[in-house]
Amino acid sequence: MFGSILLPIDIANRSSWEYALPQAIELATAGSGIVTAMTVVRELKVMFEGVYLEIQLERIVAEAKAKLAEIVSGYGAGVVPVRQDVRVGSIGSQIIAAARDHRADLIVMASHRPEMSDYLIGPNAAHVARHATCSVLVLRRFSEPPP
């Protein structure tokens, strides 16, 4: 099975983890693996928050770490190890870099927010699926079956 699973999530968007995190934990449990939940703070967000200062970046990253820890603590505590990783930069490239750094066998991610009206794969999931050097599982969850 999979020994190292990377789970990229958007900490501001519940739909990116509420289905994907339990699925990643289940896959890791089956393979006696580990899950790394990660999020990316986009540099653009830092610039919009104010002057791009190191202290501003540290504050935003600390807030992201706290939110990620809060999210992870609500799922499968003690079942499998769940590491956390917060990165700064472009979402797609940081997911690929995290997969490499954590030696991921599998990346599990939600495709996009379900409130989007199209049924296409999200742009970050598409980027990761094209460029990852490991398997990628893109999860789709519909409240109603697609047409």
Short mmCIF file of C-alpha atoms in Angstrom, two decimals:
data_model
loop_
_atom_site.label_atom_id
_atom_site.label_comp_id
_atom_site.label_asym_id
_atom_site.label_seq_id
_atom_site.Cartn_x
_atom_site.Cartn_y
_atom_site.Cartn_z
CA MET A 1 0.00 0.00 0.00
CA PHE A 2 1.10 3.57 0.62
CA GLY A 3 3.65 4.43 3.30
CA SER A 4 3.64 8.20 2.96
CA ILE A 5 0.51 10.10 1.98
CA LEU A 6 0.46 13.84 1.33
CA LEU A 7 -2.84 15.63 1.89
CA PRO A 8 -2.89 19.21 0.60
CA ILE A 9 -5.77 21.22 2.03
CA ASP A 10 -7.09 24.75 1.92
CA ILE A 11 -7.52 25.69 5.58
CA ALA A 12 -10.14 28.28 4.60
CA ASN A 13 -12.26 25.74 2.75
CA ARG A 14 -13.82 22.87 4.73
CA SER A 15 -14.66 20.93 1.56
CA SER A 16 -10.94 20.44 0.92
CA TRP A 17 -10.52 18.27 4.00
CA GLU A 18 -13.83 16.98 5.36
CA TYR A 19 -13.90 14.06 2.91
CA ALA A 20 -10.23 13.87 1.91
CA LEU A 21 -8.69 13.72 5.41
CA PRO A 22 -10.67 10.65 6.55
CA GLN A 23 -9.91 8.96 3.21
CA ALA A 24 -6.17 9.65 3.57
CA ILE A 25 -6.21 8.32 7.14
CA GLU A 26 -8.04 5.18 6.00
CA LEU A 27 -5.48 4.58 3.23
CA ALA A 28 -2.59 5.17 5.64
CA THR A 29 -4.13 2.80 8.20
CA ALA A 30 -4.42 0.05 5.59
CA GLY A 31 -0.76 0.47 4.65
CA SER A 32 0.64 1.25 8.12
CA GLY A 33 1.64 4.59 6.71
CA ILE A 34 1.82 8.22 7.70
CA VAL A 35 -0.20 11.21 6.53
CA THR A 36 1.25 14.67 6.04
CA ALA A 37 -1.45 17.31 5.99
CA MET A 38 -0.16 20.45 4.33
CA THR A 39 -1.37 23.87 3.35
CA VAL A 40 0.12 26.68 1.33
CA VAL A 41 0.07 30.36 2.25
CA ARG A 42 0.10 32.17 -1.04
CA GLU A 43 2.58 35.05 -1.23
CA LEU A 44 -0.17 37.11 -2.81
CA LYS A 45 -2.19 36.79 0.42
CA VAL A 46 0.78 38.08 2.40
CA MET A 47 1.05 41.12 0.13
CA PHE A 48 -2.66 41.88 0.48
CA GLU A 49 -2.42 41.66 4.28
CA GLY A 50 -0.08 44.63 4.35
CA VAL A 51 3.52 45.47 3.82
CA TYR A 52 5.51 42.37 2.91
CA LEU A 53 7.65 42.11 6.01
CA GLU A 54 9.22 39.05 7.53
CA ILE A 55 7.24 39.57 10.75
CA GLN A 56 3.99 39.75 8.74
CA LEU A 57 4.84 36.50 6.99
CA GLU A 58 5.69 34.83 10.31
CA ARG A 59 2.33 35.88 11.76
CA ILE A 60 0.36 34.54 8.79
CA VAL A 61 2.31 31.26 8.77
CA ALA A 62 1.77 30.86 12.54
CA GLU A 63 -1.98 31.39 12.06
CA ALA A 64 -2.00 28.81 9.26
CA LYS A 65 -0.12 26.30 11.46
CA ALA A 66 -2.62 26.79 14.29
CA LYS A 67 -5.59 26.33 11.97
CA LEU A 68 -4.04 23.24 10.36
CA ALA A 69 -3.39 21.73 13.80
CA GLU A 70 -7.00 22.43 14.79
CA ILE A 71 -8.30 20.72 11.65
CA VAL A 72 -6.07 17.66 11.98
CA SER A 73 -6.83 17.19 15.68
CA GLY A 74 -10.47 16.45 14.89
CA TYR A 75 -9.70 13.41 12.72
CA GLY A 76 -8.39 9.98 13.61
CA ALA A 77 -6.28 11.02 16.56
CA GLY A 78 -3.87 8.22 17.34
CA VAL A 79 -4.94 5.97 14.46
CA VAL A 80 -2.02 6.94 12.23
CA PRO A 81 0.64 9.60 12.60
CA VAL A 82 -0.45 12.87 10.97
CA ARG A 83 2.35 15.37 10.39
CA GLN A 84 1.72 18.96 9.43
CA ASP A 85 3.50 21.19 6.94
CA VAL A 86 2.83 24.84 6.09
CA ARG A 87 4.55 26.35 3.06
CA VAL A 88 4.62 29.72 1.33
CA GLY A 89 4.42 30.21 -2.42
CA SER A 90 2.52 28.88 -5.40
CA ILE A 91 0.01 26.18 -4.46
CA GLY A 92 0.77 23.69 -7.22
CA SER A 93 4.55 23.96 -7.04
CA GLN A 94 4.56 23.78 -3.23
CA ILE A 95 2.45 20.60 -3.27
CA ILE A 96 4.88 19.00 -5.72
CA ALA A 97 7.84 20.11 -3.56
CA ALA A 98 6.20 18.79 -0.38
CA ALA A 99 5.54 15.43 -2.06
CA ARG A 100 9.22 15.23 -2.96
CA ASP A 101 10.44 16.38 0.47
CA HIS A 102 8.17 13.95 2.36
CA ARG A 103 8.84 11.14 -0.14
CA ALA A 104 5.12 10.71 -0.71
CA ASP A 105 3.87 7.55 -2.40
CA LEU A 106 0.46 9.12 -2.86
CA ILE A 107 -1.10 12.58 -2.93
CA VAL A 108 -4.76 12.67 -1.88
CA MET A 109 -6.65 15.85 -2.60
CA ALA A 110 -10.12 17.19 -3.20
CA SER A 111 -10.65 18.40 -6.76
CA HIS A 112 -12.28 21.75 -5.99
CA ARG A 113 -14.97 23.41 -3.97
CA PRO A 114 -18.28 21.61 -4.54
CA GLU A 115 -20.13 24.90 -4.84
CA MET A 116 -18.40 25.52 -8.17
CA SER A 117 -20.93 24.90 -10.91
CA ASP A 118 -18.69 22.99 -13.32
CA TYR A 119 -17.67 19.37 -13.08
CA LEU A 120 -14.10 19.90 -14.22
CA ILE A 121 -11.08 19.07 -12.12
CA GLY A 122 -9.77 22.08 -10.20
CA PRO A 123 -6.69 23.87 -11.52
CA ASN A 124 -4.43 22.92 -8.58
CA ALA A 125 -5.46 19.26 -8.71
CA ALA A 126 -4.87 19.24 -12.46
CA HIS A 127 -1.41 20.77 -12.03
CA VAL A 128 -0.48 18.25 -9.35
CA ALA A 129 -1.80 15.30 -11.38
CA ARG A 130 0.28 16.39 -14.38
CA HIS A 131 3.53 17.08 -12.54
CA ALA A 132 3.69 14.73 -9.55
CA THR A 133 6.20 11.89 -9.60
CA CYS A 134 3.94 9.74 -7.40
CA SER A 135 0.35 8.57 -7.65
CA VAL A 136 -2.37 11.19 -7.22
CA LEU A 137 -5.87 10.43 -5.98
CA VAL A 138 -8.26 13.27 -6.79
CA LEU A 139 -11.41 12.89 -4.74
CA ARG A 140 -14.73 14.18 -6.00
CA ARG A 141 -17.76 14.45 -3.77
CA PHE A 142 -21.13 15.48 -5.08
CA SER A 143 -24.22 16.18 -3.05
CA GLU A 144 -26.18 14.93 -6.05
CA PRO A 145 -24.95 12.48 -8.71
CA PRO A 146 -23.49 14.28 -11.74
CA PRO A 147 -25.66 14.20 -14.89
#
